[in-house]
């Protein structure tokens, strides 16, 4: 799922801290000429009184047999919520800032409502450092939506919003994305074993599907990663993206000293960034040359073609960010959705009946017109994301001095919002543990609770406000198409223990994805 709204900051709980640069602090202090005073500020308790585990408690909790050891994301959130209540302060270390964690929908709404004209959502320092210090020759003008803040961020967003957020732009890609999905379904059918089960490494194949799709969306290029005889270039792209996520986790989530001296992991990550940046820039140049020779008519211009005509520099950065942010996120979201459908055959059958109305044959084409009215498909996807979201939650720096849970939160403080556990809690979503796509429908059965009864600030898979995911329409299209194709073709089952995720930069499955797939009759 292309989620630039939630790119490389979703592991704040594992690290307990996200760094705050001096530039970010200056930005926050200069962002607004006049700050509104929170009426609760004068009587609120001081920041230092916010419940907080000591460093020893925190480290001990993650050690073997510790209270927080070997838990998946939702279990970890639940236990922290149980131990500390609706608000907790995770103290910074190694020069990093504190993070305030809130489990209150009212707090989340307040943070978003007061984020200001230029919301600040800090990313990982290694990513920013590379763009600002190592390669200013490429990223000096702007580091893009992931690393920029303030007016520079606004300038980029103003350029890309009309291109990437237009529904008509998304429609242009349906045929190509569906073509890739059909190829993938054919491969899936062939990789089943004698029990009709998929291989243990099926998650890697989903990543390859996501990368091939993103090649078309970001680079106007088929990368060829679905081919059994992959090119060296295709293998290199997959390896670089994998290394990027693993090394960024080592530097910015684990207790790395890369800021103090050049560690081996730091040097390797800088090489990975260089190789990936150079490869994508070469692809951009190829695309630019191709488009100059064979320009599209104005009605059929791709995202890349439109951005190249506006600003080549921004086109390069957006393509790079889409490629990085749109692989593991999309495949992770799709895994959760497929798992939910596999565990609930009655919901899957209901979805298949809806799909038969637009796909009377398994190989009938998907089009912008026939995909327009698929409410149950979209409900199935939303409910899958509610239960198995790819990232931990949203994060913002406080846009001004505010009070949360009766405590003073100074402007610029990083605030993490623990929505993953709230989405699965009966206090906020009735029958929260159940997979009920009907809760998202207006004509749901009377015994099914409505999603509208929950706070709108709990389920925000693509973020909120001006800094919401720039790629949310593309991400939804990808998940709709791959889900539709697999469910229309196969009856999907899950025969093993509960699906679990391990928390990395993106939540990835920790058990093999051996789905059972049997061809449907018609």
Short mmCIF file of C-alpha atoms in Angstrom, two decimals:
data_model
loop_
_atom_site.label_atom_id
_atom_site.label_comp_id
_atom_site.label_asym_id
_atom_site.label_seq_id
_atom_site.Cartn_x
_atom_site.Cartn_y
_atom_site.Cartn_z
CA UNK A 1 0.00 0.00 0.00
CA UNK A 2 1.54 3.22 -1.08
CA UNK A 3 1.48 5.00 2.16
CA UNK A 4 3.66 8.07 2.16
CA UNK A 5 1.53 9.26 5.04
CA UNK A 6 2.97 6.55 7.09
CA UNK A 7 6.36 6.00 5.73
CA UNK A 8 9.45 5.44 7.86
CA UNK A 9 8.31 6.49 11.32
CA UNK A 10 5.91 3.75 12.30
CA UNK A 11 8.20 2.00 14.77
CA UNK A 12 8.30 4.72 17.39
CA UNK A 13 7.26 2.28 20.08
CA UNK A 14 10.18 -0.03 19.49
CA UNK A 15 12.64 2.84 19.57
CA UNK A 16 10.63 4.90 22.06
CA UNK A 17 11.97 8.00 20.45
CA UNK A 18 12.09 9.94 17.21
CA UNK A 19 14.80 12.55 16.78
CA UNK A 20 14.07 16.23 16.55
CA UNK A 21 16.53 18.26 14.54
CA UNK A 22 17.43 21.85 15.34
CA UNK A 23 15.90 22.86 12.01
CA UNK A 24 12.61 21.21 12.96
CA UNK A 25 12.62 23.05 16.28
CA UNK A 26 13.19 26.37 14.53
CA UNK A 27 10.40 25.56 12.10
CA UNK A 28 7.99 24.78 14.90
CA UNK A 29 8.79 28.00 16.71
CA UNK A 30 8.37 30.08 13.56
CA UNK A 31 5.41 28.29 12.01
CA UNK A 32 2.72 30.55 13.38
CA UNK A 33 3.04 34.18 14.34
CA UNK A 34 0.46 33.84 17.11
CA UNK A 35 -0.34 30.63 18.99
CA UNK A 36 -3.68 30.09 20.63
CA UNK A 37 -3.49 29.41 24.35
CA UNK A 38 -5.02 26.13 25.48
CA UNK A 39 -7.58 27.11 28.15
CA UNK A 40 -6.46 24.14 30.29
CA UNK A 41 -2.79 25.12 30.25
CA UNK A 42 -2.75 27.24 33.42
CA UNK A 43 -4.16 24.47 35.59
CA UNK A 44 -2.59 21.47 33.86
CA UNK A 45 0.01 19.21 35.48
CA UNK A 46 3.63 19.59 34.34
CA UNK A 47 5.07 17.57 31.48
CA UNK A 48 7.53 15.74 33.74
CA UNK A 49 4.63 14.18 35.67
CA UNK A 50 3.37 12.17 32.70
CA UNK A 51 3.59 8.43 33.57
CA UNK A 52 6.82 7.05 32.18
CA UNK A 53 8.78 3.81 32.51
CA UNK A 54 12.36 4.19 33.64
CA UNK A 55 15.07 3.23 31.17
CA UNK A 56 15.81 0.12 33.22
CA UNK A 57 12.12 -0.88 33.28
CA UNK A 58 11.81 -0.35 29.55
CA UNK A 59 14.94 -2.32 28.63
CA UNK A 60 14.07 -5.10 31.06
CA UNK A 61 10.56 -5.33 29.60
CA UNK A 62 11.92 -6.23 26.16
CA UNK A 63 14.47 -8.74 27.39
CA UNK A 64 13.82 -12.49 27.29
CA UNK A 65 10.71 -13.33 29.32
CA UNK A 66 10.11 -9.61 29.86
CA UNK A 67 6.60 -8.18 29.95
CA UNK A 68 6.93 -6.73 26.44
CA UNK A 69 9.10 -9.41 24.83
CA UNK A 70 7.98 -11.26 21.72
CA UNK A 71 4.62 -9.54 21.43
CA UNK A 72 2.99 -8.55 18.18
CA UNK A 73 1.98 -4.95 17.62
CA UNK A 74 -1.53 -5.08 19.09
CA UNK A 75 -0.41 -7.15 22.08
CA UNK A 76 2.37 -4.68 22.80
CA UNK A 77 0.02 -1.72 22.60
CA UNK A 78 -2.53 -3.44 24.79
CA UNK A 79 0.01 -4.19 27.49
CA UNK A 80 1.43 -0.67 27.49
CA UNK A 81 -2.08 0.75 27.64
CA UNK A 82 -2.85 -1.58 30.54
CA UNK A 83 0.33 -0.58 32.39
CA UNK A 84 0.29 3.17 31.91
CA UNK A 85 -3.22 4.24 30.96
CA UNK A 86 -4.23 6.61 28.18
CA UNK A 87 -0.96 8.56 28.10
CA UNK A 88 2.67 7.60 28.61
CA UNK A 89 6.01 9.30 28.02
CA UNK A 90 8.84 7.32 26.45
CA UNK A 91 12.09 9.03 27.31
CA UNK A 92 14.59 9.80 24.61
CA UNK A 93 18.09 8.43 24.53
CA UNK A 94 21.19 8.75 22.37
CA UNK A 95 20.31 12.38 21.60
CA UNK A 96 16.76 11.64 20.58
CA UNK A 97 13.62 13.32 21.84
CA UNK A 98 10.86 11.93 24.01
CA UNK A 99 7.70 10.52 22.46
CA UNK A 100 4.31 10.97 24.09
CA UNK A 101 2.03 8.02 23.45
CA UNK A 102 -1.73 8.55 23.65
CA UNK A 103 -4.54 6.02 23.54
CA UNK A 104 -7.32 8.61 23.73
CA UNK A 105 -9.47 9.44 20.66
CA UNK A 106 -10.10 12.89 22.15
CA UNK A 107 -6.34 13.48 22.36
CA UNK A 108 -5.86 12.29 18.78
CA UNK A 109 -8.52 14.67 17.53
CA UNK A 110 -6.98 17.54 19.49
CA UNK A 111 -3.51 16.87 18.07
CA UNK A 112 -4.83 16.86 14.51
CA UNK A 113 -7.07 19.88 15.03
CA UNK A 114 -4.15 21.94 16.34
CA UNK A 115 -1.41 20.74 13.98
CA UNK A 116 -1.32 24.03 12.12
CA UNK A 117 -0.89 25.03 8.50
CA UNK A 118 2.29 22.98 8.05
CA UNK A 119 1.98 19.72 10.03
CA UNK A 120 5.27 18.22 11.21
CA UNK A 121 5.67 14.45 11.06
CA UNK A 122 9.30 13.61 11.55
CA UNK A 123 10.83 10.71 9.72
CA UNK A 124 13.94 8.66 10.38
CA UNK A 125 17.19 10.57 10.72
CA UNK A 126 19.28 8.33 8.47
CA UNK A 127 16.87 9.00 5.61
CA UNK A 128 16.97 12.77 6.18
CA UNK A 129 20.74 12.77 6.72
CA UNK A 130 21.39 11.06 3.40
CA UNK A 131 19.29 13.55 1.47
CA UNK A 132 20.48 16.68 3.22
CA UNK A 133 24.14 15.90 3.92
CA UNK A 134 25.30 13.11 1.62
CA UNK A 135 23.47 13.93 -1.62
CA UNK A 136 22.56 17.63 -1.60
CA UNK A 137 23.43 17.57 -5.32
CA UNK A 138 20.15 15.70 -5.87
CA UNK A 139 18.01 16.61 -2.87
CA UNK A 140 19.28 20.11 -2.13
CA UNK A 141 16.28 21.84 -3.66
CA UNK A 142 13.87 19.63 -1.74
CA UNK A 143 13.99 16.28 0.00
CA UNK A 144 10.38 15.53 -0.93
CA UNK A 145 7.26 14.92 1.12
CA UNK A 146 8.87 12.39 3.45
CA UNK A 147 11.67 14.53 4.88
CA UNK A 148 10.59 18.13 4.31
CA UNK A 149 8.54 20.35 6.60
CA UNK A 150 7.10 23.83 6.56
CA UNK A 151 6.97 25.91 3.42
CA UNK A 152 9.29 23.60 1.43
CA UNK A 153 6.96 20.68 2.16
CA UNK A 154 3.94 22.80 1.21
CA UNK A 155 5.51 23.77 -2.12
CA UNK A 156 6.03 20.12 -3.08
CA UNK A 157 2.57 19.09 -1.89
CA UNK A 158 0.98 21.89 -3.91
CA UNK A 159 2.64 20.53 -7.05
CA UNK A 160 1.87 16.84 -6.56
CA UNK A 161 -1.65 17.05 -5.06
CA UNK A 162 -3.45 17.87 -8.34
CA UNK A 163 -1.56 15.05 -10.06
CA UNK A 164 -1.79 12.21 -7.54
CA UNK A 165 -5.08 12.92 -5.79
CA UNK A 166 -7.29 13.23 -8.87
CA UNK A 167 -9.67 10.28 -9.37
CA UNK A 168 -9.33 10.62 -13.13
CA UNK A 169 -5.57 10.07 -12.83
CA UNK A 170 -6.12 6.81 -10.97
CA UNK A 171 -8.53 5.57 -13.64
CA UNK A 172 -5.76 5.73 -16.22
CA UNK A 173 -3.88 2.97 -14.42
CA UNK A 174 -6.64 0.43 -13.86
CA UNK A 175 -5.98 -1.47 -17.08
CA UNK A 176 -2.22 -1.76 -16.46
CA UNK A 177 -2.55 -2.62 -12.78
CA UNK A 178 -5.20 -5.22 -13.62
CA UNK A 179 -2.89 -6.68 -16.25
CA UNK A 180 -0.17 -7.17 -13.65
CA UNK A 181 -2.71 -8.68 -11.23
CA UNK A 182 -3.83 -11.18 -13.89
CA UNK A 183 -0.23 -12.22 -14.52
CA UNK A 184 0.24 -12.62 -10.79
CA UNK A 185 -2.88 -14.77 -10.42
CA UNK A 186 -1.61 -17.04 -13.19
CA UNK A 187 1.70 -17.43 -11.35
CA UNK A 188 -0.13 -18.08 -8.08
CA UNK A 189 -2.15 -20.88 -9.66
CA UNK A 190 1.05 -22.55 -10.84
CA UNK A 191 2.95 -22.31 -7.54
CA UNK A 192 0.43 -24.34 -5.51
CA UNK A 193 1.50 -27.72 -4.16
CA UNK A 194 -0.42 -31.02 -4.13
CA UNK A 195 -2.62 -29.70 -1.27
CA UNK A 196 -3.38 -26.54 -3.28
CA UNK A 197 -1.33 -24.54 -0.77
CA UNK A 198 1.00 -21.70 -1.58
CA UNK A 199 4.73 -21.88 -0.79
CA UNK A 200 6.09 -20.61 2.51
CA UNK A 201 7.73 -17.64 0.77
CA UNK A 202 4.49 -16.33 -0.73
CA UNK A 203 5.05 -13.03 1.08
CA UNK A 204 8.08 -12.47 -1.16
CA UNK A 205 5.91 -13.02 -4.22
CA UNK A 206 3.43 -10.46 -2.93
CA UNK A 207 6.33 -8.02 -2.59
CA UNK A 208 7.29 -8.73 -6.17
CA UNK A 209 3.71 -8.06 -7.30
CA UNK A 210 3.71 -4.77 -5.38
CA UNK A 211 7.08 -3.76 -6.85
CA UNK A 212 6.02 -4.59 -10.41
CA UNK A 213 2.85 -2.55 -9.92
CA UNK A 214 4.79 0.35 -8.44
CA UNK A 215 7.17 0.30 -11.40
CA UNK A 216 4.21 1.17 -13.63
CA UNK A 217 2.76 3.73 -11.22
CA UNK A 218 6.01 5.51 -10.38
CA UNK A 219 8.22 4.93 -13.43
CA UNK A 220 5.89 4.10 -16.33
CA UNK A 221 7.98 0.94 -16.60
CA UNK A 222 7.50 -2.81 -16.34
CA UNK A 223 10.41 -3.91 -14.16
CA UNK A 224 10.01 -7.62 -14.93
CA UNK A 225 10.18 -8.85 -11.33
CA UNK A 226 7.31 -11.32 -11.83
CA UNK A 227 9.21 -13.23 -14.48
CA UNK A 228 10.70 -16.53 -13.36
CA UNK A 229 13.96 -15.63 -15.11
CA UNK A 230 14.44 -12.22 -13.53
CA UNK A 231 16.89 -9.74 -14.95
CA UNK A 232 19.87 -8.71 -12.84
CA UNK A 233 18.38 -5.23 -12.62
CA UNK A 234 15.11 -6.58 -11.23
CA UNK A 235 16.96 -8.65 -8.62
CA UNK A 236 19.01 -5.60 -7.69
CA UNK A 237 15.92 -3.45 -7.11
CA UNK A 238 14.34 -6.05 -4.82
CA UNK A 239 17.59 -6.49 -2.90
CA UNK A 240 18.16 -2.76 -2.48
CA UNK A 241 14.67 -2.09 -1.17
CA UNK A 242 14.95 -5.01 1.27
CA UNK A 243 18.37 -3.80 2.47
CA UNK A 244 17.07 -0.26 2.86
CA UNK A 245 14.31 -1.30 5.27
CA UNK A 246 16.53 -3.66 7.26
CA UNK A 247 19.38 -1.17 7.64
CA UNK A 248 17.13 1.77 8.44
CA UNK A 249 15.64 -0.35 11.21
CA UNK A 250 19.14 -1.06 12.57
CA UNK A 251 20.18 2.61 12.53
CA UNK A 252 17.01 4.39 13.59
CA UNK A 253 15.06 1.88 15.65
CA UNK A 254 17.70 -0.18 17.39
CA UNK A 255 20.30 1.45 19.62
CA UNK A 256 22.80 2.44 16.97
CA UNK A 257 25.69 4.89 17.49
CA UNK A 258 25.87 5.93 13.84
CA UNK A 259 25.42 9.61 14.74
CA UNK A 260 28.64 9.53 16.75
CA UNK A 261 30.87 7.58 14.38
CA UNK A 262 30.65 5.83 11.04
CA UNK A 263 29.38 2.32 11.76
CA UNK A 264 29.47 -0.51 9.17
CA UNK A 265 25.67 -0.48 8.96
CA UNK A 266 25.68 3.27 8.36
CA UNK A 267 28.21 2.98 5.55
CA UNK A 268 26.26 0.14 3.94
CA UNK A 269 22.97 2.06 4.13
CA UNK A 270 24.54 5.09 2.46
CA UNK A 271 25.70 2.82 -0.38
CA UNK A 272 22.21 1.32 -0.66
CA UNK A 273 20.67 4.79 -0.82
CA UNK A 274 23.18 5.76 -3.51
CA UNK A 275 22.61 2.65 -5.62
CA UNK A 276 18.83 2.90 -5.42
CA UNK A 277 18.82 6.64 -6.12
CA UNK A 278 21.09 6.25 -9.14
CA UNK A 279 19.05 3.34 -10.49
CA UNK A 280 15.78 5.26 -10.22
CA UNK A 281 17.28 8.37 -11.78
CA UNK A 282 18.42 6.27 -14.73
CA UNK A 283 14.89 4.90 -15.07
CA UNK A 284 13.50 8.44 -14.97
CA UNK A 285 15.89 9.49 -17.74
CA UNK A 286 14.80 6.50 -19.85
CA UNK A 287 11.16 7.37 -19.30
CA UNK A 288 11.73 11.02 -20.09
CA UNK A 289 13.45 10.14 -23.36
CA UNK A 290 10.66 7.73 -24.27
CA UNK A 291 7.94 10.25 -23.46
CA UNK A 292 9.66 12.97 -25.47
CA UNK A 293 9.64 10.68 -28.50
CA UNK A 294 6.10 9.43 -27.95
CA UNK A 295 4.18 11.96 -25.85
CA UNK A 296 0.73 11.02 -24.59
CA UNK A 297 -2.27 13.15 -25.32
CA UNK A 298 -3.22 15.48 -22.49
CA UNK A 299 -6.08 13.24 -21.34
CA UNK A 300 -3.89 10.16 -20.86
CA UNK A 301 -0.74 11.51 -19.25
CA UNK A 302 0.67 9.44 -16.40
CA UNK A 303 1.72 10.75 -13.00
CA UNK A 304 5.36 10.70 -14.09
CA UNK A 305 4.69 12.47 -17.38
CA UNK A 306 2.71 15.21 -15.67
CA UNK A 307 5.32 15.74 -12.97
CA UNK A 308 8.18 15.78 -15.48
CA UNK A 309 6.48 18.64 -17.30
CA UNK A 310 6.10 20.58 -14.06
CA UNK A 311 9.41 19.87 -12.29
CA UNK A 312 11.83 17.07 -13.15
CA UNK A 313 13.48 17.30 -9.74
CA UNK A 314 10.21 16.64 -7.93
CA UNK A 315 9.33 13.91 -10.45
CA UNK A 316 12.55 12.07 -9.54
CA UNK A 317 11.98 12.35 -5.79
CA UNK A 318 8.32 11.35 -5.95
CA UNK A 319 9.18 8.32 -8.07
CA UNK A 320 11.85 7.28 -5.59
CA UNK A 321 9.56 7.75 -2.59
CA UNK A 322 6.69 5.89 -4.25
CA UNK A 323 8.97 2.96 -4.98
CA UNK A 324 10.34 2.83 -1.42
CA UNK A 325 7.05 3.43 0.40
CA UNK A 326 4.70 1.47 -1.83
CA UNK A 327 5.98 -2.09 -1.69
CA UNK A 328 5.92 -3.59 1.82
CA UNK A 329 2.99 -1.39 2.87
CA UNK A 330 0.75 -2.60 0.04
CA UNK A 331 1.70 -6.24 0.40
CA UNK A 332 1.29 -6.09 4.21
CA UNK A 333 -2.19 -4.60 3.90
CA UNK A 334 -3.17 -7.16 1.28
CA UNK A 335 -1.99 -10.05 3.48
CA UNK A 336 -4.27 -8.96 6.32
CA UNK A 337 -7.25 -8.61 4.01
CA UNK A 338 -6.72 -12.04 2.39
CA UNK A 339 -6.25 -13.67 5.79
CA UNK A 340 -9.55 -12.23 7.07
CA UNK A 341 -11.40 -13.45 3.99
CA UNK A 342 -9.76 -16.88 4.22
CA UNK A 343 -10.89 -17.21 7.84
CA UNK A 344 -14.44 -16.11 7.03
CA UNK A 345 -15.65 -18.11 3.99
CA UNK A 346 -19.18 -16.69 4.28
CA UNK A 347 -17.83 -13.13 3.83
CA UNK A 348 -15.63 -14.31 0.98
CA UNK A 349 -18.62 -15.93 -0.75
CA UNK A 350 -20.64 -12.75 -0.38
CA UNK A 351 -17.80 -10.73 -1.90
CA UNK A 352 -17.48 -13.20 -4.77
CA UNK A 353 -21.16 -12.75 -5.59
CA UNK A 354 -20.67 -9.00 -5.79
CA UNK A 355 -17.62 -9.49 -8.02
CA UNK A 356 -19.58 -11.76 -10.37
CA UNK A 357 -21.84 -8.79 -11.19
CA UNK A 358 -18.89 -7.03 -12.84
CA UNK A 359 -16.77 -10.09 -13.67
CA UNK A 360 -19.22 -12.65 -15.12
CA UNK A 361 -16.19 -14.62 -16.27
CA UNK A 362 -12.97 -14.99 -14.31
CA UNK A 363 -11.04 -13.23 -17.05
CA UNK A 364 -13.56 -10.44 -17.64
CA UNK A 365 -11.77 -7.06 -17.63
CA UNK A 366 -11.79 -4.63 -14.74
CA UNK A 367 -12.50 -1.06 -15.81
CA UNK A 368 -13.01 2.30 -14.16
CA UNK A 369 -16.71 2.01 -15.00
CA UNK A 370 -17.42 -1.45 -13.61
CA UNK A 371 -15.31 -0.86 -10.48
CA UNK A 372 -17.27 2.25 -9.59
CA UNK A 373 -19.88 0.49 -7.47
CA UNK A 374 -18.28 -2.23 -5.32
CA UNK A 375 -19.32 -1.36 -1.75
CA UNK A 376 -18.73 -4.79 -0.25
CA UNK A 377 -15.23 -5.07 -1.72
CA UNK A 378 -14.28 -1.73 -0.18
CA UNK A 379 -15.92 -2.72 3.11
CA UNK A 380 -13.88 -5.95 3.18
CA UNK A 381 -10.69 -3.97 2.63
CA UNK A 382 -11.48 -1.40 5.32
CA UNK A 383 -12.31 -4.10 7.85
CA UNK A 384 -9.12 -5.99 7.00
CA UNK A 385 -7.07 -2.83 7.51
CA UNK A 386 -8.83 -2.17 10.81
CA UNK A 387 -7.71 -5.54 12.14
CA UNK A 388 -4.32 -5.77 10.39
CA UNK A 389 -2.99 -2.33 9.56
CA UNK A 390 0.49 -2.22 7.98
CA UNK A 391 1.83 0.46 10.32
CA UNK A 392 1.59 1.26 14.01
CA UNK A 393 -0.36 4.48 13.79
CA UNK A 394 -0.05 8.16 13.10
CA UNK A 395 2.39 10.64 14.54
CA UNK A 396 2.66 14.42 14.74
CA UNK A 397 4.73 17.04 16.48
CA UNK A 398 2.42 19.21 18.57
CA UNK A 399 1.56 22.26 16.49
CA UNK A 400 1.30 24.43 19.61
CA UNK A 401 1.27 24.13 23.40
CA UNK A 402 -1.63 21.81 24.25
CA UNK A 403 -2.99 19.84 27.19
CA UNK A 404 -3.60 16.09 26.89
CA UNK A 405 -5.08 14.05 29.75
CA UNK A 406 -4.50 17.02 32.05
CA UNK A 407 -0.76 17.27 31.26
CA UNK A 408 1.10 20.09 29.51
CA UNK A 409 2.52 19.07 26.13
CA UNK A 410 4.90 21.74 24.79
CA UNK A 411 4.83 22.72 21.14
CA UNK A 412 7.08 20.51 19.03
CA UNK A 413 6.73 17.42 21.24
CA UNK A 414 6.38 14.22 19.20
CA UNK A 415 3.02 12.56 19.84
CA UNK A 416 2.34 8.97 18.74
CA UNK A 417 -1.25 7.83 18.45
CA UNK A 418 -1.90 4.22 19.41
CA UNK A 419 -4.78 3.54 17.07
CA UNK A 420 -3.81 -0.09 16.37
CA UNK A 421 -5.10 -1.20 19.77
CA UNK A 422 -8.09 1.18 19.81
CA UNK A 423 -9.38 -0.29 16.55
CA UNK A 424 -9.53 -3.72 18.18
CA UNK A 425 -11.08 -2.63 21.47
CA UNK A 426 -14.78 -3.08 22.24
CA UNK A 427 -14.82 0.28 23.99
CA UNK A 428 -14.38 1.99 20.65
CA UNK A 429 -15.52 -0.58 18.06
CA UNK A 430 -18.42 -2.82 19.11
CA UNK A 431 -17.71 -6.51 18.42
CA UNK A 432 -14.19 -5.35 17.69
CA UNK A 433 -12.61 -8.81 17.48
CA UNK A 434 -15.01 -9.89 14.71
CA UNK A 435 -14.41 -9.42 11.00
CA UNK A 436 -17.59 -7.58 10.02
CA UNK A 437 -17.29 -5.79 6.66
CA UNK A 438 -21.00 -4.97 6.99
CA UNK A 439 -20.19 -2.39 9.68
CA UNK A 440 -18.95 -0.11 6.87
CA UNK A 441 -22.19 -0.39 4.83
CA UNK A 442 -25.19 1.91 5.07
CA UNK A 443 -27.62 -1.02 4.53
CA UNK A 444 -26.07 -3.35 7.12
CA UNK A 445 -28.11 -5.92 9.10
CA UNK A 446 -29.70 -4.60 12.28
CA UNK A 447 -27.47 -6.62 14.62
CA UNK A 448 -24.25 -5.31 13.05
CA UNK A 449 -22.79 -2.18 14.66
CA UNK A 450 -22.03 0.78 12.44
CA UNK A 451 -18.45 1.97 11.99
CA UNK A 452 -19.88 5.48 12.16
CA UNK A 453 -20.54 4.93 15.88
CA UNK A 454 -16.78 4.97 16.49
CA UNK A 455 -14.72 8.15 16.67
CA UNK A 456 -13.59 9.16 13.17
CA UNK A 457 -10.12 9.77 14.62
CA UNK A 458 -9.43 6.13 15.44
CA UNK A 459 -9.46 4.47 12.02
CA UNK A 460 -7.18 6.60 9.85
CA UNK A 461 -5.24 4.16 7.64
CA UNK A 462 -4.13 6.98 5.35
CA UNK A 463 -3.66 9.67 7.97
CA UNK A 464 -5.52 12.93 8.37
CA UNK A 465 -5.50 16.45 7.05
CA UNK A 466 -2.97 18.19 4.87
CA UNK A 467 -0.31 15.58 5.57
CA UNK A 468 -2.46 12.55 4.82
CA UNK A 469 -1.18 9.92 2.41
CA UNK A 470 -0.49 11.35 -1.03
CA UNK A 471 -0.83 7.86 -2.51
CA UNK A 472 -4.05 6.72 -0.84
CA UNK A 473 -6.07 6.54 -4.07
CA UNK A 474 -3.36 4.48 -5.77
CA UNK A 475 -3.07 2.21 -2.73
CA UNK A 476 -6.80 1.54 -2.59
CA UNK A 477 -6.90 0.79 -6.31
CA UNK A 478 -4.06 -1.74 -5.96
CA UNK A 479 -5.70 -3.53 -3.04
CA UNK A 480 -9.12 -3.54 -4.69
CA UNK A 481 -7.78 -5.06 -7.89
CA UNK A 482 -5.58 -7.76 -6.33
CA UNK A 483 -8.30 -8.74 -3.84
CA UNK A 484 -10.94 -8.85 -6.57
CA UNK A 485 -8.80 -10.99 -8.86
CA UNK A 486 -7.79 -13.53 -6.21
CA UNK A 487 -11.28 -13.90 -4.71
CA UNK A 488 -12.93 -14.17 -8.14
CA UNK A 489 -10.49 -16.89 -9.18
CA UNK A 490 -10.02 -18.88 -5.98
CA UNK A 491 -11.76 -20.09 -2.86
CA UNK A 492 -9.18 -19.06 -0.25
CA UNK A 493 -8.63 -20.92 3.02
CA UNK A 494 -6.21 -20.76 5.97
CA UNK A 495 -5.37 -24.08 7.68
CA UNK A 496 -2.76 -23.06 10.23
CA UNK A 497 -2.26 -21.11 13.46
CA UNK A 498 -3.36 -17.51 13.78
CA UNK A 499 -1.55 -15.09 11.48
CA UNK A 500 0.96 -13.05 13.42
CA UNK A 501 3.01 -10.03 12.45
CA UNK A 502 6.43 -8.97 13.61
CA UNK A 503 6.97 -5.25 13.93
CA UNK A 504 9.63 -3.86 11.67
CA UNK A 505 9.42 -0.59 9.74
CA UNK A 506 6.36 -2.18 8.18
CA UNK A 507 4.43 -4.96 9.93
CA UNK A 508 5.35 -8.17 8.13
CA UNK A 509 4.02 -11.72 8.71
CA UNK A 510 6.03 -13.91 11.05
CA UNK A 511 4.46 -17.19 9.93
CA UNK A 512 4.46 -18.72 6.42
CA UNK A 513 1.63 -17.61 4.13
CA UNK A 514 0.52 -21.06 3.08
CA UNK A 515 -2.96 -20.09 1.92
CA UNK A 516 -4.98 -22.90 0.36
CA UNK A 517 -6.41 -21.82 -3.01
CA UNK A 518 -8.97 -23.89 -4.92
CA UNK A 519 -10.37 -22.78 -8.27
CA UNK A 520 -14.00 -21.67 -8.09
CA UNK A 521 -16.39 -23.44 -10.46
CA UNK A 522 -17.50 -20.47 -12.51
#
